[in-house]
Coordinates of C-alpha atoms in Angstrom, one line a residue:
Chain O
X15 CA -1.4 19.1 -12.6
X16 CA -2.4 15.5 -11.6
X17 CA -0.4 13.5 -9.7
X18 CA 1.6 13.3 -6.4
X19 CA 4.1 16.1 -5.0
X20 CA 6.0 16.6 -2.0
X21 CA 7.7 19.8 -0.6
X22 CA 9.9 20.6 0.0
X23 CA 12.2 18.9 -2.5
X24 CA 15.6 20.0 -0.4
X25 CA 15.8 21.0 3.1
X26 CA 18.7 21.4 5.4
X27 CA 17.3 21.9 9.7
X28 CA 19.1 21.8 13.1
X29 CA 18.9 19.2 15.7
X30 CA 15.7 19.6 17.9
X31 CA 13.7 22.0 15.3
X32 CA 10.4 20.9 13.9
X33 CA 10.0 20.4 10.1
X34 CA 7.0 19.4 7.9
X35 CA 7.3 17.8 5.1
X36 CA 4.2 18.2 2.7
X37 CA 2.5 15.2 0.3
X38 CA -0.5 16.5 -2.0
X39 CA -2.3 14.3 -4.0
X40 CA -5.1 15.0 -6.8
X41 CA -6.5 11.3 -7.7
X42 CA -8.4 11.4 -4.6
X43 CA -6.9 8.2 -3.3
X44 CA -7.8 6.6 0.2
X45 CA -4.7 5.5 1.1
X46 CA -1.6 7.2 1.1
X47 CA 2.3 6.2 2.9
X48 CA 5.2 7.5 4.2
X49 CA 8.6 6.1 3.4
X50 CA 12.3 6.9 4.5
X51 CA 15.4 5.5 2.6
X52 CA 19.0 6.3 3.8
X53 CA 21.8 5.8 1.4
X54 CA 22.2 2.5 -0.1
X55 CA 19.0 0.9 1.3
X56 CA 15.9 0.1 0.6
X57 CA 12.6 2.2 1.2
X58 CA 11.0 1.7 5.1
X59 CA 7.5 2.3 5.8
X60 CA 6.9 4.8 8.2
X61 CA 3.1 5.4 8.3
X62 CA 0.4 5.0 6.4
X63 CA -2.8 6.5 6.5
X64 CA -6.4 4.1 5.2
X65 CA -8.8 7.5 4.7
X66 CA -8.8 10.9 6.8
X67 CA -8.3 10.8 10.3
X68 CA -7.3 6.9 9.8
X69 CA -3.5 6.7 10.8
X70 CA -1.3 3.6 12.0
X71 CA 2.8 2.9 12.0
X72 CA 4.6 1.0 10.0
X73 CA 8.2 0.1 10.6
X74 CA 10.2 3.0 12.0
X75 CA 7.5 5.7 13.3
X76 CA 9.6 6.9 16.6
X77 CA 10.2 10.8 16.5
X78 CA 7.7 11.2 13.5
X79 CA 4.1 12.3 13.7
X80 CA 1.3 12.4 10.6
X81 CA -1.9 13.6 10.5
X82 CA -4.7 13.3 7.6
X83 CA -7.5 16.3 7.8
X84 CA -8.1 15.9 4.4
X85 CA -8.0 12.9 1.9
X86 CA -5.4 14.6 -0.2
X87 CA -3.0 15.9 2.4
X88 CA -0.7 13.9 4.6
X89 CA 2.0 16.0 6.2
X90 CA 4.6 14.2 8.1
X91 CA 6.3 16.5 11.0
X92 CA 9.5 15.4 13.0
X93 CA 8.9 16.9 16.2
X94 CA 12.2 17.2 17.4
X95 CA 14.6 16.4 14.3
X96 CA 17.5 14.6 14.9
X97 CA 20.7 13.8 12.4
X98 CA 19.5 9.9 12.3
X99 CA 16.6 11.4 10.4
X100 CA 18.3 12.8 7.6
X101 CA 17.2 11.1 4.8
X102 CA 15.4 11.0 1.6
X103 CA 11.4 10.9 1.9
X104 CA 9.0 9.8 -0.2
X105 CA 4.9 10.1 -0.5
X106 CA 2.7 7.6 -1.8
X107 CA -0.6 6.6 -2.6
X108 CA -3.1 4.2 -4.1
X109 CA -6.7 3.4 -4.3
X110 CA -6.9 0.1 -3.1
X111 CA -4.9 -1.6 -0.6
X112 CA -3.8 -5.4 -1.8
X113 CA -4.6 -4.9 -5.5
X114 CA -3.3 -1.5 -6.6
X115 CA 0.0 -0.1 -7.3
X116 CA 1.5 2.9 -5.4
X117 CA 2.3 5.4 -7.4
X118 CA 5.2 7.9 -5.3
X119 CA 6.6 11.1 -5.0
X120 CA 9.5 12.9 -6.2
X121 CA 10.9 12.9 -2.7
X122 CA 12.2 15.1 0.0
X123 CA 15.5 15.3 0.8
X124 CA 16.3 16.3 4.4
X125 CA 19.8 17.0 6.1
X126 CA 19.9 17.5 9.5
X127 CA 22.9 19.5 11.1
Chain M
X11 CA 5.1 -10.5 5.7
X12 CA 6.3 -12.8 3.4
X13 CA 10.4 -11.8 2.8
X14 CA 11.9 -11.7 -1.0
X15 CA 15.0 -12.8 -2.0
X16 CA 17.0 -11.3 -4.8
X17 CA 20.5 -10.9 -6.2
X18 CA 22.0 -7.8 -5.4
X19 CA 23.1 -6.9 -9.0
X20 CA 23.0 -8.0 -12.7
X21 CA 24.4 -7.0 -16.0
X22 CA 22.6 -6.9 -19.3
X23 CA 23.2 -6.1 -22.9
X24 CA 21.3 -3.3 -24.3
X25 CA 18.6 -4.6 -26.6
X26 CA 18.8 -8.2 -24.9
X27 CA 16.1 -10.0 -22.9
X28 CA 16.6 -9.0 -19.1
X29 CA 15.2 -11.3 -16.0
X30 CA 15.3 -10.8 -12.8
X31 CA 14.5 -13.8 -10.4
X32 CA 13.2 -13.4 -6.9
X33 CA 12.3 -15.4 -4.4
X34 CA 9.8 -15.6 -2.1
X35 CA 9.4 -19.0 -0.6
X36 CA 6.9 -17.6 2.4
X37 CA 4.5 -16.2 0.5
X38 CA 0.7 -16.4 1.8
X39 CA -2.2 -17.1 -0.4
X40 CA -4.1 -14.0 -0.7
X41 CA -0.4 -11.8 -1.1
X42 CA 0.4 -10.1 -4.3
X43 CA 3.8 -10.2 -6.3
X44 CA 4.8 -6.5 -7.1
X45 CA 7.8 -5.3 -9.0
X46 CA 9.1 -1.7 -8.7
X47 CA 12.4 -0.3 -10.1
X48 CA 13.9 3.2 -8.8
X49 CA 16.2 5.0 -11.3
X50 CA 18.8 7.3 -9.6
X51 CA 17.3 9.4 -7.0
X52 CA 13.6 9.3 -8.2
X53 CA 10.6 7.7 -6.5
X54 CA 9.9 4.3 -6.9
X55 CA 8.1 3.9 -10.1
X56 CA 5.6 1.0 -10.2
X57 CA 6.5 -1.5 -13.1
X58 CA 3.5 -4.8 -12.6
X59 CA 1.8 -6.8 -10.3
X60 CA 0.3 -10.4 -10.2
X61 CA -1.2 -13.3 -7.9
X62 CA -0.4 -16.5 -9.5
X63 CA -0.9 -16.1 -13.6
X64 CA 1.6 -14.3 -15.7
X65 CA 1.4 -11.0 -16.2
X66 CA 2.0 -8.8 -19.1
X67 CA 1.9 -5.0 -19.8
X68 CA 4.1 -2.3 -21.8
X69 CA 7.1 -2.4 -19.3
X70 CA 7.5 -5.9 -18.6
X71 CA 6.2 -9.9 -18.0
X72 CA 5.9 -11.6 -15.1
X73 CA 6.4 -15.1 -14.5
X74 CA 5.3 -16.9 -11.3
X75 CA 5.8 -20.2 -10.5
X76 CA 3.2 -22.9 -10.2
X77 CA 4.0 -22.8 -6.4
X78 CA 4.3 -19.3 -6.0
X79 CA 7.6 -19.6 -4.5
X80 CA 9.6 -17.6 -6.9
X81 CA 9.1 -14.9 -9.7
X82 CA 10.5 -13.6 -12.2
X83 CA 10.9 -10.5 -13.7
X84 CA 11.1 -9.9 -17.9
X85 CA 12.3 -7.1 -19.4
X86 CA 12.1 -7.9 -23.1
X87 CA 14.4 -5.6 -24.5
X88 CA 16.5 -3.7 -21.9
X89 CA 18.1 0.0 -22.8
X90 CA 20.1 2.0 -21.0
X91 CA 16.9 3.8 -19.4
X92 CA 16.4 0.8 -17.5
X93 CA 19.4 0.6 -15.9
X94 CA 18.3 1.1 -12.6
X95 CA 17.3 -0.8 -8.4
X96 CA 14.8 -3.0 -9.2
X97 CA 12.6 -4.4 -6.3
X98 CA 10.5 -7.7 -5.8
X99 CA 7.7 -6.6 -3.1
X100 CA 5.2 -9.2 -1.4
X101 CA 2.3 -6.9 -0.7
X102 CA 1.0 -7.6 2.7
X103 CA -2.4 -9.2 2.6
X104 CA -3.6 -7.7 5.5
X105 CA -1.9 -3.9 5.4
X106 CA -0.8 -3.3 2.2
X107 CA 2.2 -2.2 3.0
X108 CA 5.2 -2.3 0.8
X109 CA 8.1 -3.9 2.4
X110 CA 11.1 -3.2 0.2
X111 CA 14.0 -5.4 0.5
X112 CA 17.4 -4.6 -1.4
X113 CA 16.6 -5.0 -4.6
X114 CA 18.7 -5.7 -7.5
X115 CA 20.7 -3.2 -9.5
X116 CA 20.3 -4.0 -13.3
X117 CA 23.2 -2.5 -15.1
X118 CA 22.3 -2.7 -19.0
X119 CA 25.6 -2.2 -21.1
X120 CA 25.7 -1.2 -24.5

């Protein structure tokens, strides 16, 4: 199927193991995002990727790590998870940068104990 | 990145006009308007997008002020599907990036 997806959709970890979260996306797109939101606030960025093996932060990147092998993958791993990550994660991408809308995930929602 | 103003809630009748007003009185030349709403728990679903003429698609219409200081979002005829966080988004000109702000939580009532 076309589109964007994310897994997992739940997960519950400990504080201090490593998790990936997985984004997939079939249009092909060049750019593609990682967002957080915690209850009652807004989305925050927390990288974005321009085109494989292109990476930069955003807003809050501490204790997360991406990578971007392929155009259509971008995994986002917390190293060392802590419970001020437990949040709700969502995946985007779009083909252009200033003129194109993101189109997002589902989302991922993680707990950490 | 320009900032955006909005009011953190409004009601509407179903089958009325809805509109949303936002401001964004630092808003650069070359940096797009963008309106997204998220319904309960889903991902932020993109709704229109303009640069200084009004815009208007399936969803919605967007009105931008001569100055580009403020916007405003119009839903024509608001259900109870679009209750939901709507968000007013100055796209950065240089990043793209998305910098969501509060939003506004349209309640439509029947």
């Amino acid at each position: 199927d076309a589109g964007i997806t994310q897994s997992p959709r739940y997960k519950i970890t400990e504080t201090g193991r490593q998790v990936t979260l997985m984004c997939h996306q079939t249009w092909s797109h060049s750019y593609m995002f990682w967002y957080r939101q915690d209850l009652g606030h807004g989305l925050r960025l927390i990288y974005y990727s321009a085109a494989a093996d292109i990476t930069d932060k955003g807003e809050v990147p501490d204790g997360y790590v991406v990578s971007r092998s392929k155009t259509e993958n971008f995994p986002l791993t917390l190293e060392s998870a802590t419970r001020s990550q437990t949040s709700v994660y969502f995946c985007a991408s779009s083909e252009l940068l200033r003129s194109d809308e993101q189109y997002f995930g589902p989302g991922t929602r993680l707990t950490v104990t | 990145d320009a900032k955006t103003t909005q009011p953190p809630s409004m009601d509407c009748a179903e089958g009325r006009a809805a509109n949303l007003p936002c401001n964004h009185s630092t808003i650069s030349g070359n940096e797009y308007v963008y309106w997204y709403r998220q319904i309960h728990s889903q991902g932020p679903q993109y709704i229109i997008h303009g640069l200084k003429n009004n815009e208007t698609n399936e969803m919605a219409s967007l009105i931008i002020t001569e100055d580009r200081k403020s916007s405003t979002l119009i839903l024509p005829h608001a259900t109870l599907r679009d209750t939901a966080v709507y968000y007013c988004i100055v796209k950065s000109g240089n990043t793209g990036k998305l910098i969501f702000g509060q939003g506004t939580t349209l309640q439509v009532k029947p």
